[in-house]
Short mmCIF file of C-alpha atoms in Angstrom, two decimals:
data_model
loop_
_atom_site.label_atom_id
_atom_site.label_comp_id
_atom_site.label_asym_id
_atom_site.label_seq_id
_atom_site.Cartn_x
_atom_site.Cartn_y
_atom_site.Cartn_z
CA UNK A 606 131.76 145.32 61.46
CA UNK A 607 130.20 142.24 59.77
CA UNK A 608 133.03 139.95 62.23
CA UNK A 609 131.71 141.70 65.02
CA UNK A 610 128.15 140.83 64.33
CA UNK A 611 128.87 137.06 63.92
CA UNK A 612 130.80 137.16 67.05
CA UNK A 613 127.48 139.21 69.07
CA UNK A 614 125.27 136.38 68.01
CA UNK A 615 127.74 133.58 68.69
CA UNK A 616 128.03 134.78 72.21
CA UNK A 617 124.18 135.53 72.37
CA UNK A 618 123.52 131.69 71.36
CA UNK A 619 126.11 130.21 74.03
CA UNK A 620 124.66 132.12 76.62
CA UNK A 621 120.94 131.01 75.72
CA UNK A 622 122.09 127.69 75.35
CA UNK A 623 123.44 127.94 78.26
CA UNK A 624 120.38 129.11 79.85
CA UNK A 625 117.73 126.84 78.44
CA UNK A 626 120.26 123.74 79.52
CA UNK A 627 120.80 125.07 83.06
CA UNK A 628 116.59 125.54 83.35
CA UNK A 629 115.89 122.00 81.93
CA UNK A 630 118.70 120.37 84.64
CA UNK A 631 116.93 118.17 86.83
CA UNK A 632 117.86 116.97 90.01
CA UNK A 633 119.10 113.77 89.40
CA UNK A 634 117.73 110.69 90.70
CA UNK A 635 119.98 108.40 92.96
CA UNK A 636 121.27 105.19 91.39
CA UNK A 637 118.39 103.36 93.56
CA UNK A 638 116.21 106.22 95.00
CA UNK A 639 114.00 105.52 98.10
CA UNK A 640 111.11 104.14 97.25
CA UNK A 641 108.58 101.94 99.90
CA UNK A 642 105.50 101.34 99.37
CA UNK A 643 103.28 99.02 101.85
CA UNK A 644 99.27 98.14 101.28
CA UNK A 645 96.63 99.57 104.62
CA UNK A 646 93.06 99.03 104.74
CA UNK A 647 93.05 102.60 105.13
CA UNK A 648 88.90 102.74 106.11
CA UNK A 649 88.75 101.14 109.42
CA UNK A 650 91.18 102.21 112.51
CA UNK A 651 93.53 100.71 113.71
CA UNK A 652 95.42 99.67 110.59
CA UNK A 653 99.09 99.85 110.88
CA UNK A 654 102.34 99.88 108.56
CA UNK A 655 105.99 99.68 109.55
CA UNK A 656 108.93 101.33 107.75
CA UNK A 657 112.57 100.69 108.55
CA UNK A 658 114.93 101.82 106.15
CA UNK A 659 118.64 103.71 106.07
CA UNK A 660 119.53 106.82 103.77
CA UNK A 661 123.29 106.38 102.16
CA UNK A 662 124.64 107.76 98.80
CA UNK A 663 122.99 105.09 96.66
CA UNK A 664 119.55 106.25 97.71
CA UNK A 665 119.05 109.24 99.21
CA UNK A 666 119.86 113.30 97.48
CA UNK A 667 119.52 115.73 100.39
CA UNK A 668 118.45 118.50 97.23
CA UNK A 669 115.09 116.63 97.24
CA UNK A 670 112.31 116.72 99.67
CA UNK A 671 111.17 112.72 101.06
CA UNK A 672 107.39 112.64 102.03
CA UNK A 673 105.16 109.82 103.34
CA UNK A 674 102.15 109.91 100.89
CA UNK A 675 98.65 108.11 100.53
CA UNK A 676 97.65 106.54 97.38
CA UNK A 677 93.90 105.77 96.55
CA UNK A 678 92.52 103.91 93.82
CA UNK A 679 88.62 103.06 93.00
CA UNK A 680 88.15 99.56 92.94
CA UNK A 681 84.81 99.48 90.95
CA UNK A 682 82.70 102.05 88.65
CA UNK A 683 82.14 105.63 90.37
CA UNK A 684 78.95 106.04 92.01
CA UNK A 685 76.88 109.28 91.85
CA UNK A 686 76.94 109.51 95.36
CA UNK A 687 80.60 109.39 95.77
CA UNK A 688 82.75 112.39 97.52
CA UNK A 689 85.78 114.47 95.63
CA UNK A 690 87.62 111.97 97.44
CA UNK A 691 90.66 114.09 96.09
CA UNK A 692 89.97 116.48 99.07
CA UNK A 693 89.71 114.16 101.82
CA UNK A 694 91.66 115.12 105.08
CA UNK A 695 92.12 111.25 106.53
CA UNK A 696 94.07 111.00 109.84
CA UNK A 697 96.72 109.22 111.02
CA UNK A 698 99.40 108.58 113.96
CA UNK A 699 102.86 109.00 112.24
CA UNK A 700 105.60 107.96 114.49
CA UNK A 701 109.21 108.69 112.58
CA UNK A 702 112.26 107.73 115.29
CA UNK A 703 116.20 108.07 113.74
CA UNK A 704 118.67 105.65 115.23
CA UNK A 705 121.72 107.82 117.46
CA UNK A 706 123.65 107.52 120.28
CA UNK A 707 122.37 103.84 120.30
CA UNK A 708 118.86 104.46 120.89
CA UNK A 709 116.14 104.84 118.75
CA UNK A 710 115.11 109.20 119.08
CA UNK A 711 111.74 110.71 118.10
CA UNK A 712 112.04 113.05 114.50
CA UNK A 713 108.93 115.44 114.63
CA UNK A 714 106.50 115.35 111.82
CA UNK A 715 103.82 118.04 110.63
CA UNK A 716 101.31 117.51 108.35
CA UNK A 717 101.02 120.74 105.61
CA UNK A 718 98.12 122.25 108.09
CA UNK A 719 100.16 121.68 111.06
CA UNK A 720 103.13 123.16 109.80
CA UNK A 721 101.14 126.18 108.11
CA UNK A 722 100.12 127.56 111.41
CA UNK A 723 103.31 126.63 113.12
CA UNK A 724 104.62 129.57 111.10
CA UNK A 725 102.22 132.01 110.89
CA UNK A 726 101.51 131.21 114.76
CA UNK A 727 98.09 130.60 114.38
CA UNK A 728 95.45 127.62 116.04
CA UNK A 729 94.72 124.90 113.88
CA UNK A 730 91.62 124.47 111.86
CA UNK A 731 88.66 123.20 114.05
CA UNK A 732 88.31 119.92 111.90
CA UNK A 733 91.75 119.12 113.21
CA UNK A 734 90.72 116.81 115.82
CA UNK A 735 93.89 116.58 118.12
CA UNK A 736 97.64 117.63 117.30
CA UNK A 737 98.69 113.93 117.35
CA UNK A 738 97.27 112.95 114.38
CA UNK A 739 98.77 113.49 111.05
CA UNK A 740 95.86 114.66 107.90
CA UNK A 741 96.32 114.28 104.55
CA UNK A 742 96.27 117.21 102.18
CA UNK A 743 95.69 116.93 98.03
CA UNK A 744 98.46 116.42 96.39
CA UNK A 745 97.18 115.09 92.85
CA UNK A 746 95.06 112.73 91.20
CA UNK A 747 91.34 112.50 89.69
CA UNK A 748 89.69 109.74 87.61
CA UNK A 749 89.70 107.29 90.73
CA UNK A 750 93.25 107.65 91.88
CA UNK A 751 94.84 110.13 94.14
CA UNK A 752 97.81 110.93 96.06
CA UNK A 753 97.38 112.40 99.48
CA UNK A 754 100.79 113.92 101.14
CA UNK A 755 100.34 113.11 104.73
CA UNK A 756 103.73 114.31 106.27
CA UNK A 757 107.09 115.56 104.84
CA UNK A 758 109.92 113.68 106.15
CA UNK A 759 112.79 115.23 107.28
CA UNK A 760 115.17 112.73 106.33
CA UNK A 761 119.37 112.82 106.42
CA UNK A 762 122.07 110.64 104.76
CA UNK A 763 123.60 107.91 106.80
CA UNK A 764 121.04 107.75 109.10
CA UNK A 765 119.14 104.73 109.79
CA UNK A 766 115.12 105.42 110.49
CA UNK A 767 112.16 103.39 111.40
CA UNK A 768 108.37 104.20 110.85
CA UNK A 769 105.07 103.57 112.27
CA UNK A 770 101.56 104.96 111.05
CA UNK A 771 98.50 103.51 112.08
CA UNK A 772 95.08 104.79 111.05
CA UNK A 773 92.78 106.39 113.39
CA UNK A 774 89.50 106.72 112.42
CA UNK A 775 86.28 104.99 109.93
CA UNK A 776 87.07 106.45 106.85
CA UNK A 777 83.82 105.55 104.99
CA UNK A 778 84.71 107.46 101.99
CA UNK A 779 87.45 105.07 101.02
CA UNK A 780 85.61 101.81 101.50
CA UNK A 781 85.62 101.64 97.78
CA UNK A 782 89.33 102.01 97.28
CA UNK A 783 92.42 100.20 97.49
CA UNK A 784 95.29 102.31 99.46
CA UNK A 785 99.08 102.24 99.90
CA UNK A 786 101.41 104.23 101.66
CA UNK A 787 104.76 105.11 100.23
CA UNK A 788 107.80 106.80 101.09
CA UNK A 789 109.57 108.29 98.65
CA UNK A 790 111.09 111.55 97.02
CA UNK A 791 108.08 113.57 96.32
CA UNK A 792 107.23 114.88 93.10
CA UNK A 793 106.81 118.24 92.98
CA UNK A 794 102.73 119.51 92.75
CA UNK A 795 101.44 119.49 89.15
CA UNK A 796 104.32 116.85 87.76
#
């Protein structure tokens, strides 16, 4: 009986080792994930960036989601006055195109609001001022810095992409901040 017993619990600690190592896998990172970043004076419109980049083996794991994402940092102390700029819905023209065929082809983008009522069939918000434009949602950040998802990208291996986002409107809320843009495999919310 007392064999039997050794044996339960040997089997019982393989198969929580082996659960506790399958829940702390991670997706592993690509030997030189995607990762572009590019500076935008992201208060005033008209401000534009340009992307062109290809997705191969070395760069690219089709298990992760790829988003384009604002970052915002406070140049300077706060000021009283200052808005949760954390919350901030800032537009802009995203225009993703995928080389085929030998021509460059439009990729659709949807911004989290966008693609919420695209599924549950639904008008968008009132504040979203036309259905071209492209607003950033939270993703995380306080103290001064934040990171705004503006678009998921719905990126494929071995396909070569360009990108163009311009910004739209006066953003007077971020005249105190530096911003970037980056493309990148997105973390997951709260990481």
């Amino acid at each position: 009986m007392l064999g039997i017993h050794r044996w339960l619990h040997v089997g019982l600690l393989i198969i929580l080792s082996t659960a506790l190592g399958a829940c702390s896998r991670r997706i592993p990172e690509p030997p030189e994930p995607l990762e572009l970043t590019q500076p935008i004076t992201v208060d005033q419109p008209g401000q534009e960036v340009r992307f062109e980049f290809e997705t191969n083996a070395r760069n690219f794991d089709s298990g992760r989601t790829y988003a384009l994402e604002l970052e915002v940092q406070r140049q300077g102390p706060a000021r009283d006055d200052e808005p949760d700029v954390g919350t901030l819905r800032v537009p802009f023209e995203v225009n993703l195109q995928q080389w085929a065929a030998d021509a460059w082809k439009d990729v659709p983008t949807y911004d989290s609001y966008q693609a919420g009522v695209l599924n549950a069939g639904e008008p968008l918000p009132e504040w979203h001022a036309s259905s071209e434009w492209r607003y950033t949602s939270p993703h995380m950040g306080s103290d001064g810095h934040y990171l705004l998802t503006v678009v998921a990208l719905p990126l494929a291996r071995d396909v070569r992409y360009r990108m163009q986002v311009r910004t739209v409107q006066v953003t007077p809320e971020l005249h105190h901040y530096s911003a970037q843009l980056r493309a990148h495999a997105a973390r997951p919310a709260g990481k």
